[in-house]
Amino acid sequence: MNATKGYAANSATENLVPFNFERREVRVNDVKFEILFCGVCHSDLHQVRNEWGHSQYPIVPGHEIVGRVTEVGADVKKFAIGDLVGVGCLVDSCRECDNCKKGLEQFCRNGSTGTYNGKDKVSGAITYGGYSNQIVVDENFVLKVSDKLPLAGVAPLLCAGITTYSPLRHWKVGKGHKVGVVGLGGLGHMAIKFASSFGAEVTMLSTSQGKEKDAARLGAQHFSLTTDADQVKKLYAKFDFIIDTVSASHDYNTYLQMLNTDGVMICVGAPPTPSQIMAFNLLGGRKSLAGSMIGGLPETQEMLDYCAEHAIVSDIEIIEMAKINEAYERMLKGDVRYRFVIDMATL
Ligand code: NAP
Ligand code: ZN
Ligand code: ZN
């Protein structure tokens, strides 16, 4: 077995603490790699605190993982020792259902395996994520990472990046479209970068006045403070698309009213509690309320390649592993510009 160091939470009410565990032996199709950086996603916090109700403890979070290959199984074709690689939210799926065959492994009919808080399809063991010094993953769920980009800034692309890239591509967002991005955090800042890179006119819809300058630097042409009723009123019927990245309960109706005729509001944020929708906000203007979840493996690779070509990375604050609990509290306050990334050398 592979003795591994990490950080885990032992219950929904406890801080993350050092945790030693074993990774599986490298199977014939597996890649083992040393984790160099791991991003801190709000989904980590939701799951550590069991806000979605399906957490298994101990939980080792982390699904924005980049590192360097240290061992490959006998049948591995795509990777060699020394390669830079990444792993996102998925480490396995059935590979046989219609969705898997289309490269939509995130929607596997038989249940994809989460990088953490999932169940290994072979051993049945709980999966442990990227807040750790090494990981073993089937090569089909490992991504190639370019050496052209600063590696720490690439880590958040594996979740925040693909989660915003995928819906923008699916709905063919680009030149001539007006896009509103709700919530300027990890996902929100990547949504601005991609939407503006695809040629859309972007408005940042934020509850934090202090983020206005950053929004402009990230590529947003406009900024509106959504706690100011007068500013909200002016946004009536303004957008073709809205991407909602908010992590906490909020009123979707406010934003649906900002959609133009045939507009689409795409939810990617995953608040733990349900919301009420006023049907009239969809009826008038024939609007759609949609959702999107991460992206499949082929599209995640496409996104990484796009980022390498266009020099797109996440804006990050590097932290030591031991600062993770403090980082969660800061993330809850919206005090992160715009993604924490753990330097695994500090573990
Ligand atoms: P984050 O960095 O904490 O950003 C969330 C942002 O939402 C905050 O910066 C804040 O922006 C805004 N916000 C927070 N509380 C709010 C409230 N009560 N009302 C209005 N706005 C509020 O989180 P993240 O990592 O980007 O993740 C965002 C959400 O997406 C989480 O729920 C996460 O679980 C989910 N997620 C979903 C997927 C998927 O596949 N669909 C993938 C990854 C993450 P402002 O200060 O600008 O208002
Ligand atoms: Zn995530
Ligand atoms: Zn499947």
PDB file of C-alpha atoms in Angstrom, residues 46-275:
ATOM      1  CA  HIS A  46     -20.397  22.216   2.050  1.00  0.00           C
ATOM      2  CA  GLN A  47     -19.317  18.563   2.315  1.00  0.00           C
ATOM      3  CA  VAL A  48     -16.975  18.876   5.313  1.00  0.00           C
ATOM      4  CA  ARG A  49     -19.912  20.404   7.200  1.00  0.00           C
ATOM      5  CA  ASN A  50     -22.384  17.867   5.737  1.00  0.00           C
ATOM      6  CA  GLU A  51     -24.548  20.641   4.328  1.00  0.00           C
ATOM      7  CA  TRP A  52     -25.669  18.425   1.415  1.00  0.00           C
ATOM      8  CA  GLY A  53     -26.457  15.541   3.796  1.00  0.00           C
ATOM      9  CA  HIS A  54     -24.358  12.726   2.291  1.00  0.00           C
ATOM     10  CA  SER A  55     -20.916  13.145   3.880  1.00  0.00           C
ATOM     11  CA  GLN A  56     -18.938  10.142   5.093  1.00  0.00           C
ATOM     12  CA  TYR A  57     -16.235  10.609   7.714  1.00  0.00           C
ATOM     13  CA  PRO A  58     -13.350  10.917   7.894  1.00  0.00           C
ATOM     14  CA  ILE A  59     -13.607  13.156   4.851  1.00  0.00           C
ATOM     15  CA  VAL A  60     -10.464  14.225   2.980  1.00  0.00           C
ATOM     16  CA  PRO A  61     -11.660  16.998   0.635  1.00  0.00           C
ATOM     17  CA  GLY A  62     -10.014  18.418  -2.479  1.00  0.00           C
ATOM     18  CA  HIS A  63     -10.967  18.056  -6.158  1.00  0.00           C
ATOM     19  CA  GLU A  64      -8.822  20.708  -7.836  1.00  0.00           C
ATOM     20  CA  ILE A  65      -5.654  18.672  -7.941  1.00  0.00           C
ATOM     21  CA  VAL A  66      -2.422  19.107  -9.890  1.00  0.00           C
ATOM     22  CA  GLY A  67       0.869  17.271  -9.557  1.00  0.00           C
ATOM     23  CA  ARG A  68       3.600  15.200 -11.153  1.00  0.00           C
ATOM     24  CA  VAL A  69       3.416  11.500 -12.031  1.00  0.00           C
ATOM     25  CA  THR A  70       5.557   9.199  -9.867  1.00  0.00           C
ATOM     26  CA  GLU A  71       4.373   5.747 -11.005  1.00  0.00           C
ATOM     27  CA  VAL A  72       2.260   4.251 -13.787  1.00  0.00           C
ATOM     28  CA  GLY A  73       0.537   0.862 -14.089  1.00  0.00           C
ATOM     29  CA  ALA A  74       1.634  -1.710 -16.684  1.00  0.00           C
ATOM     30  CA  ASP A  75      -1.157  -0.848 -19.168  1.00  0.00           C
ATOM     31  CA  VAL A  76      -1.058   2.953 -18.868  1.00  0.00           C
ATOM     32  CA  LYS A  77      -0.723   4.531 -22.326  1.00  0.00           C
ATOM     33  CA  LYS A  78      -1.286   8.253 -21.942  1.00  0.00           C
ATOM     34  CA  PHE A  79       1.087   9.157 -19.102  1.00  0.00           C
ATOM     35  CA  ALA A  80       4.695   8.645 -18.062  1.00  0.00           C
ATOM     36  CA  ILE A  81       6.658   9.314 -14.889  1.00  0.00           C
ATOM     37  CA  GLY A  82       7.408  13.034 -14.597  1.00  0.00           C
ATOM     38  CA  ASP A  83       4.328  14.273 -16.510  1.00  0.00           C
ATOM     39  CA  LEU A  84       2.295  17.169 -15.113  1.00  0.00           C
ATOM     40  CA  VAL A  85      -1.271  16.015 -14.527  1.00  0.00           C
ATOM     41  CA  GLY A  86      -4.570  17.044 -12.977  1.00  0.00           C
ATOM     42  CA  VAL A  87      -7.625  15.425 -11.420  1.00  0.00           C
ATOM     43  CA  GLY A  88     -10.976  17.139 -10.932  1.00  0.00           C
ATOM     44  CA  CYS A  89     -14.207  16.031  -9.273  1.00  0.00           C
ATOM     45  CA  LEU A  90     -14.415  12.535 -10.784  1.00  0.00           C
ATOM     46  CA  VAL A  91     -12.175   9.469 -10.488  1.00  0.00           C
ATOM     47  CA  ASP A  92     -14.412   6.832 -12.099  1.00  0.00           C
ATOM     48  CA  SER A  93     -17.772   6.093 -13.762  1.00  0.00           C
ATOM     49  CA  CYS A  94     -19.394   3.027 -15.386  1.00  0.00           C
ATOM     50  CA  ARG A  95     -17.973   3.977 -18.838  1.00  0.00           C
ATOM     51  CA  GLU A  96     -20.784   2.023 -20.544  1.00  0.00           C
ATOM     52  CA  CYS A  97     -23.985   4.056 -20.204  1.00  0.00           C
ATOM     53  CA  ASP A  98     -25.131   6.523 -22.853  1.00  0.00           C
ATOM     54  CA  ASN A  99     -23.878   9.526 -20.899  1.00  0.00           C
ATOM     55  CA  CYS A 100     -20.441   8.008 -20.267  1.00  0.00           C
ATOM     56  CA  LYS A 101     -20.179   7.121 -23.972  1.00  0.00           C
ATOM     57  CA  LYS A 102     -20.906  10.763 -24.819  1.00  0.00           C
ATOM     58  CA  GLY A 103     -18.149  11.950 -22.492  1.00  0.00           C
ATOM     59  CA  LEU A 104     -20.680  13.164 -19.929  1.00  0.00           C
ATOM     60  CA  GLU A 105     -19.250  11.059 -17.110  1.00  0.00           C
ATOM     61  CA  GLN A 106     -20.572  13.557 -14.555  1.00  0.00           C
ATOM     62  CA  PHE A 107     -24.062  12.326 -15.435  1.00  0.00           C
ATOM     63  CA  CYS A 108     -23.219   8.586 -15.402  1.00  0.00           C
ATOM     64  CA  ARG A 109     -26.487   6.627 -15.101  1.00  0.00           C
ATOM     65  CA  ASN A 110     -24.860   4.188 -12.708  1.00  0.00           C
ATOM     66  CA  GLY A 111     -23.258   6.875 -10.562  1.00  0.00           C
ATOM     67  CA  SER A 112     -19.871   8.431 -11.169  1.00  0.00           C
ATOM     68  CA  THR A 113     -17.291   8.179  -8.387  1.00  0.00           C
ATOM     69  CA  GLY A 114     -16.406  11.430  -6.663  1.00  0.00           C
ATOM     70  CA  THR A 115     -12.750  12.183  -6.044  1.00  0.00           C
ATOM     71  CA  TYR A 116     -13.640  12.290  -2.342  1.00  0.00           C
ATOM     72  CA  ASN A 117     -16.699  11.300  -0.347  1.00  0.00           C
ATOM     73  CA  GLY A 118     -17.333   8.695  -3.075  1.00  0.00           C
ATOM     74  CA  LYS A 119     -17.045   4.912  -3.172  1.00  0.00           C
ATOM     75  CA  ASP A 120     -14.277   3.121  -5.059  1.00  0.00           C
ATOM     76  CA  LYS A 121     -16.016   0.862  -7.617  1.00  0.00           C
ATOM     77  CA  VAL A 122     -13.478  -1.954  -7.118  1.00  0.00           C
ATOM     78  CA  SER A 123     -12.727  -1.982  -3.389  1.00  0.00           C
ATOM     79  CA  GLY A 124     -15.825  -0.250  -2.029  1.00  0.00           C
ATOM     80  CA  ALA A 125     -13.600   2.025   0.069  1.00  0.00           C
ATOM     81  CA  ILE A 126     -14.448   5.724   0.608  1.00  0.00           C
ATOM     82  CA  THR A 127     -12.459   7.913  -1.755  1.00  0.00           C
ATOM     83  CA  TYR A 128     -10.093  10.514  -0.304  1.00  0.00           C
ATOM     84  CA  GLY A 129      -9.333  13.752  -2.140  1.00  0.00           C
ATOM     85  CA  GLY A 130      -6.587  16.196  -2.841  1.00  0.00           C
ATOM     86  CA  TYR A 131      -5.798  17.639   0.596  1.00  0.00           C
ATOM     87  CA  SER A 132      -3.031  15.025   0.633  1.00  0.00           C
ATOM     88  CA  ASN A 133       0.445  14.421  -0.686  1.00  0.00           C
ATOM     89  CA  GLN A 134      -0.317  11.789  -3.340  1.00  0.00           C
ATOM     90  CA  ILE A 135      -3.188  10.097  -5.159  1.00  0.00           C
ATOM     91  CA  VAL A 136      -3.807   7.015  -7.321  1.00  0.00           C
ATOM     92  CA  VAL A 137      -6.341   7.422 -10.166  1.00  0.00           C
ATOM     93  CA  ASP A 138      -7.306   5.452 -13.291  1.00  0.00           C
ATOM     94  CA  GLU A 139      -5.602   7.085 -16.281  1.00  0.00           C
ATOM     95  CA  ASN A 140      -8.960   7.695 -17.982  1.00  0.00           C
ATOM     96  CA  PHE A 141      -9.814  10.202 -15.251  1.00  0.00           C
ATOM     97  CA  VAL A 142      -6.445  11.972 -15.289  1.00  0.00           C
ATOM     98  CA  LEU A 143      -5.960  15.158 -17.344  1.00  0.00           C
ATOM     99  CA  LYS A 144      -2.864  16.432 -19.118  1.00  0.00           C
ATOM    100  CA  VAL A 145      -1.611  19.751 -17.755  1.00  0.00           C
ATOM    101  CA  SER A 146       0.494  22.175 -19.780  1.00  0.00           C
ATOM    102  CA  ASP A 147       3.856  23.313 -18.426  1.00  0.00           C
ATOM    103  CA  LYS A 148       3.233  26.750 -20.012  1.00  0.00           C
ATOM    104  CA  LEU A 149       1.009  27.961 -17.175  1.00  0.00           C
ATOM    105  CA  PRO A 150       1.824  28.620 -13.488  1.00  0.00           C
ATOM    106  CA  LEU A 151       0.792  25.324 -11.921  1.00  0.00           C
ATOM    107  CA  ALA A 152      -0.856  26.650  -8.739  1.00  0.00           C
ATOM    108  CA  GLY A 153      -3.202  28.781 -10.850  1.00  0.00           C
ATOM    109  CA  VAL A 154      -4.143  25.751 -12.956  1.00  0.00           C
ATOM    110  CA  ALA A 155      -5.458  23.742  -9.969  1.00  0.00           C
ATOM    111  CA  PRO A 156      -8.802  25.616  -9.677  1.00  0.00           C
ATOM    112  CA  LEU A 157      -9.473  25.063 -13.384  1.00  0.00           C
ATOM    113  CA  LEU A 158     -10.205  21.418 -12.519  1.00  0.00           C
ATOM    114  CA  CYS A 159     -13.474  22.402 -10.821  1.00  0.00           C
ATOM    115  CA  ALA A 160     -14.171  26.163 -10.862  1.00  0.00           C
ATOM    116  CA  GLY A 161     -12.826  26.317 -14.430  1.00  0.00           C
ATOM    117  CA  ILE A 162     -14.743  23.449 -16.023  1.00  0.00           C
ATOM    118  CA  THR A 163     -17.954  24.243 -14.100  1.00  0.00           C
ATOM    119  CA  THR A 164     -18.142  27.657 -15.747  1.00  0.00           C
ATOM    120  CA  TYR A 165     -16.568  26.758 -19.120  1.00  0.00           C
ATOM    121  CA  SER A 166     -19.000  23.884 -19.763  1.00  0.00           C
ATOM    122  CA  PRO A 167     -22.342  25.786 -19.612  1.00  0.00           C
ATOM    123  CA  LEU A 168     -20.900  28.732 -21.557  1.00  0.00           C
ATOM    124  CA  ARG A 169     -19.924  26.294 -24.328  1.00  0.00           C
ATOM    125  CA  HIS A 170     -23.165  24.307 -24.119  1.00  0.00           C
ATOM    126  CA  TRP A 171     -25.286  27.438 -24.614  1.00  0.00           C
ATOM    127  CA  LYS A 172     -22.789  28.785 -27.191  1.00  0.00           C
ATOM    128  CA  VAL A 173     -22.239  32.035 -25.345  1.00  0.00           C
ATOM    129  CA  GLY A 174     -20.120  34.519 -27.261  1.00  0.00           C
ATOM    130  CA  LYS A 175     -20.047  37.713 -29.295  1.00  0.00           C
ATOM    131  CA  GLY A 176     -23.275  39.694 -29.212  1.00  0.00           C
ATOM    132  CA  HIS A 177     -24.469  38.139 -25.920  1.00  0.00           C
ATOM    133  CA  LYS A 178     -25.011  40.039 -22.703  1.00  0.00           C
ATOM    134  CA  VAL A 179     -24.068  37.848 -19.743  1.00  0.00           C
ATOM    135  CA  GLY A 180     -24.636  38.441 -16.037  1.00  0.00           C
ATOM    136  CA  VAL A 181     -22.445  36.592 -13.544  1.00  0.00           C
ATOM    137  CA  VAL A 182     -23.893  36.338 -10.021  1.00  0.00           C
ATOM    138  CA  GLY A 183     -21.366  36.027  -7.157  1.00  0.00           C
ATOM    139  CA  LEU A 184     -17.698  36.903  -7.451  1.00  0.00           C
ATOM    140  CA  GLY A 185     -15.899  33.962  -5.839  1.00  0.00           C
ATOM    141  CA  GLY A 186     -14.002  30.983  -7.214  1.00  0.00           C
ATOM    142  CA  LEU A 187     -16.556  30.057  -9.858  1.00  0.00           C
ATOM    143  CA  GLY A 188     -17.644  33.637 -10.517  1.00  0.00           C
ATOM    144  CA  HIS A 189     -14.191  34.915 -11.389  1.00  0.00           C
ATOM    145  CA  MET A 190     -13.660  32.055 -13.835  1.00  0.00           C
ATOM    146  CA  ALA A 191     -17.094  32.719 -15.379  1.00  0.00           C
ATOM    147  CA  ILE A 192     -16.051  36.318 -16.059  1.00  0.00           C
ATOM    148  CA  LYS A 193     -12.739  35.224 -17.582  1.00  0.00           C
ATOM    149  CA  PHE A 194     -14.296  32.648 -19.906  1.00  0.00           C
ATOM    150  CA  ALA A 195     -17.362  34.669 -20.914  1.00  0.00           C
ATOM    151  CA  SER A 196     -15.233  37.680 -21.805  1.00  0.00           C
ATOM    152  CA  SER A 197     -12.673  35.481 -23.561  1.00  0.00           C
ATOM    153  CA  PHE A 198     -15.543  34.068 -25.684  1.00  0.00           C
ATOM    154  CA  GLY A 199     -16.494  37.625 -26.674  1.00  0.00           C
ATOM    155  CA  ALA A 200     -19.578  38.246 -24.505  1.00  0.00           C
ATOM    156  CA  GLU A 201     -20.373  41.525 -22.765  1.00  0.00           C
ATOM    157  CA  VAL A 202     -20.170  40.703 -19.059  1.00  0.00           C
ATOM    158  CA  THR A 203     -21.860  42.334 -16.067  1.00  0.00           C
ATOM    159  CA  MET A 204     -20.783  41.336 -12.559  1.00  0.00           C
ATOM    160  CA  LEU A 205     -23.736  41.054 -10.169  1.00  0.00           C
ATOM    161  CA  SER A 206     -22.242  41.149  -6.686  1.00  0.00           C
ATOM    162  CA  THR A 207     -23.173  41.833  -3.076  1.00  0.00           C
ATOM    163  CA  SER A 208     -19.676  43.234  -2.442  1.00  0.00           C
ATOM    164  CA  GLN A 209     -18.972  46.790  -3.613  1.00  0.00           C
ATOM    165  CA  GLY A 210     -15.283  46.234  -2.833  1.00  0.00           C
ATOM    166  CA  LYS A 211     -14.981  43.758  -5.726  1.00  0.00           C
ATOM    167  CA  GLU A 212     -15.867  46.258  -8.479  1.00  0.00           C
ATOM    168  CA  LYS A 213     -12.297  47.029  -9.571  1.00  0.00           C
ATOM    169  CA  ASP A 214     -11.368  43.357  -9.612  1.00  0.00           C
ATOM    170  CA  ALA A 215     -14.417  42.533 -11.715  1.00  0.00           C
ATOM    171  CA  ALA A 216     -13.224  45.027 -14.339  1.00  0.00           C
ATOM    172  CA  ARG A 217      -9.686  43.647 -14.265  1.00  0.00           C
ATOM    173  CA  LEU A 218     -11.047  40.106 -14.715  1.00  0.00           C
ATOM    174  CA  GLY A 219     -12.918  41.204 -17.860  1.00  0.00           C
ATOM    175  CA  ALA A 220     -16.372  42.454 -16.778  1.00  0.00           C
ATOM    176  CA  GLN A 221     -17.504  45.619 -18.604  1.00  0.00           C
ATOM    177  CA  HIS A 222     -20.135  46.465 -15.996  1.00  0.00           C
ATOM    178  CA  PHE A 223     -20.703  46.014 -12.274  1.00  0.00           C
ATOM    179  CA  SER A 224     -23.940  46.170 -10.287  1.00  0.00           C
ATOM    180  CA  LEU A 225     -24.405  45.980  -6.561  1.00  0.00           C
ATOM    181  CA  THR A 226     -27.336  43.621  -6.064  1.00  0.00           C
ATOM    182  CA  THR A 227     -28.066  44.861  -2.534  1.00  0.00           C
ATOM    183  CA  ASP A 228     -29.010  48.242  -4.054  1.00  0.00           C
ATOM    184  CA  ALA A 229     -32.648  48.117  -5.243  1.00  0.00           C
ATOM    185  CA  ASP A 230     -32.188  51.046  -7.662  1.00  0.00           C
ATOM    186  CA  GLN A 231     -29.296  49.324  -9.432  1.00  0.00           C
ATOM    187  CA  VAL A 232     -31.282  46.064  -9.640  1.00  0.00           C
ATOM    188  CA  LYS A 233     -34.270  47.854 -11.178  1.00  0.00           C
ATOM    189  CA  LYS A 234     -32.123  49.149 -14.025  1.00  0.00           C
ATOM    190  CA  LEU A 235     -31.157  45.582 -14.961  1.00  0.00           C
ATOM    191  CA  TYR A 236     -34.701  44.540 -15.898  1.00  0.00           C
ATOM    192  CA  ALA A 237     -34.700  42.393 -19.121  1.00  0.00           C
ATOM    193  CA  LYS A 238     -31.035  43.094 -19.723  1.00  0.00           C
ATOM    194  CA  PHE A 239     -29.301  39.710 -20.131  1.00  0.00           C
ATOM    195  CA  ASP A 240     -29.316  36.843 -22.637  1.00  0.00           C
ATOM    196  CA  PHE A 241     -27.679  34.594 -20.051  1.00  0.00           C
ATOM    197  CA  ILE A 242     -27.103  34.661 -16.315  1.00  0.00           C
ATOM    198  CA  ILE A 243     -24.689  32.325 -14.559  1.00  0.00           C
ATOM    199  CA  ASP A 244     -25.534  32.048 -10.875  1.00  0.00           C
ATOM    200  CA  THR A 245     -22.574  30.884  -8.759  1.00  0.00           C
ATOM    201  CA  VAL A 246     -23.919  31.775  -5.317  1.00  0.00           C
ATOM    202  CA  SER A 247     -23.211  29.255  -2.534  1.00  0.00           C
ATOM    203  CA  ALA A 248     -25.912  30.359  -0.078  1.00  0.00           C
ATOM    204  CA  SER A 249     -29.686  30.611  -0.180  1.00  0.00           C
ATOM    205  CA  HIS A 250     -30.871  33.632  -2.211  1.00  0.00           C
ATOM    206  CA  ASP A 251     -33.824  34.729  -4.313  1.00  0.00           C
ATOM    207  CA  TYR A 252     -33.608  33.472  -7.913  1.00  0.00           C
ATOM    208  CA  ASN A 253     -36.637  35.571  -8.868  1.00  0.00           C
ATOM    209  CA  THR A 254     -34.592  38.764  -8.618  1.00  0.00           C
ATOM    210  CA  TYR A 255     -32.260  37.486 -11.336  1.00  0.00           C
ATOM    211  CA  LEU A 256     -34.933  35.873 -13.549  1.00  0.00           C
ATOM    212  CA  GLN A 257     -36.404  39.349 -13.953  1.00  0.00           C
ATOM    213  CA  MET A 258     -33.083  40.477 -15.410  1.00  0.00           C
ATOM    214  CA  LEU A 259     -33.368  38.029 -18.350  1.00  0.00           C
ATOM    215  CA  ASN A 260     -34.339  39.289 -21.787  1.00  0.00           C
ATOM    216  CA  THR A 261     -36.816  37.412 -24.045  1.00  0.00           C
ATOM    217  CA  ASP A 262     -35.734  33.740 -24.400  1.00  0.00           C
ATOM    218  CA  GLY A 263     -32.986  34.338 -21.850  1.00  0.00           C
ATOM    219  CA  VAL A 264     -31.461  31.466 -19.864  1.00  0.00           C
ATOM    220  CA  MET A 265     -30.413  31.541 -16.248  1.00  0.00           C
ATOM    221  CA  ILE A 266     -27.918  28.786 -15.471  1.00  0.00           C
ATOM    222  CA  CYS A 267     -27.495  27.717 -11.849  1.00  0.00           C
ATOM    223  CA  VAL A 268     -24.084  26.334 -10.982  1.00  0.00           C
ATOM    224  CA  GLY A 269     -24.010  27.383  -7.329  1.00  0.00           C
ATOM    225  CA  ALA A 270     -25.350  24.653  -5.039  1.00  0.00           C
ATOM    226  CA  PRO A 271     -26.983  26.133  -1.920  1.00  0.00           C
ATOM    227  CA  PRO A 272     -28.028  23.437   0.543  1.00  0.00           C
ATOM    228  CA  THR A 273     -31.627  24.666   0.860  1.00  0.00           C
ATOM    229  CA  PRO A 274     -34.419  24.828  -1.774  1.00  0.00           C
ATOM    230  CA  SER A 275     -35.772  28.063  -3.230  1.00  0.00           C
TER     231      SER A 275
END
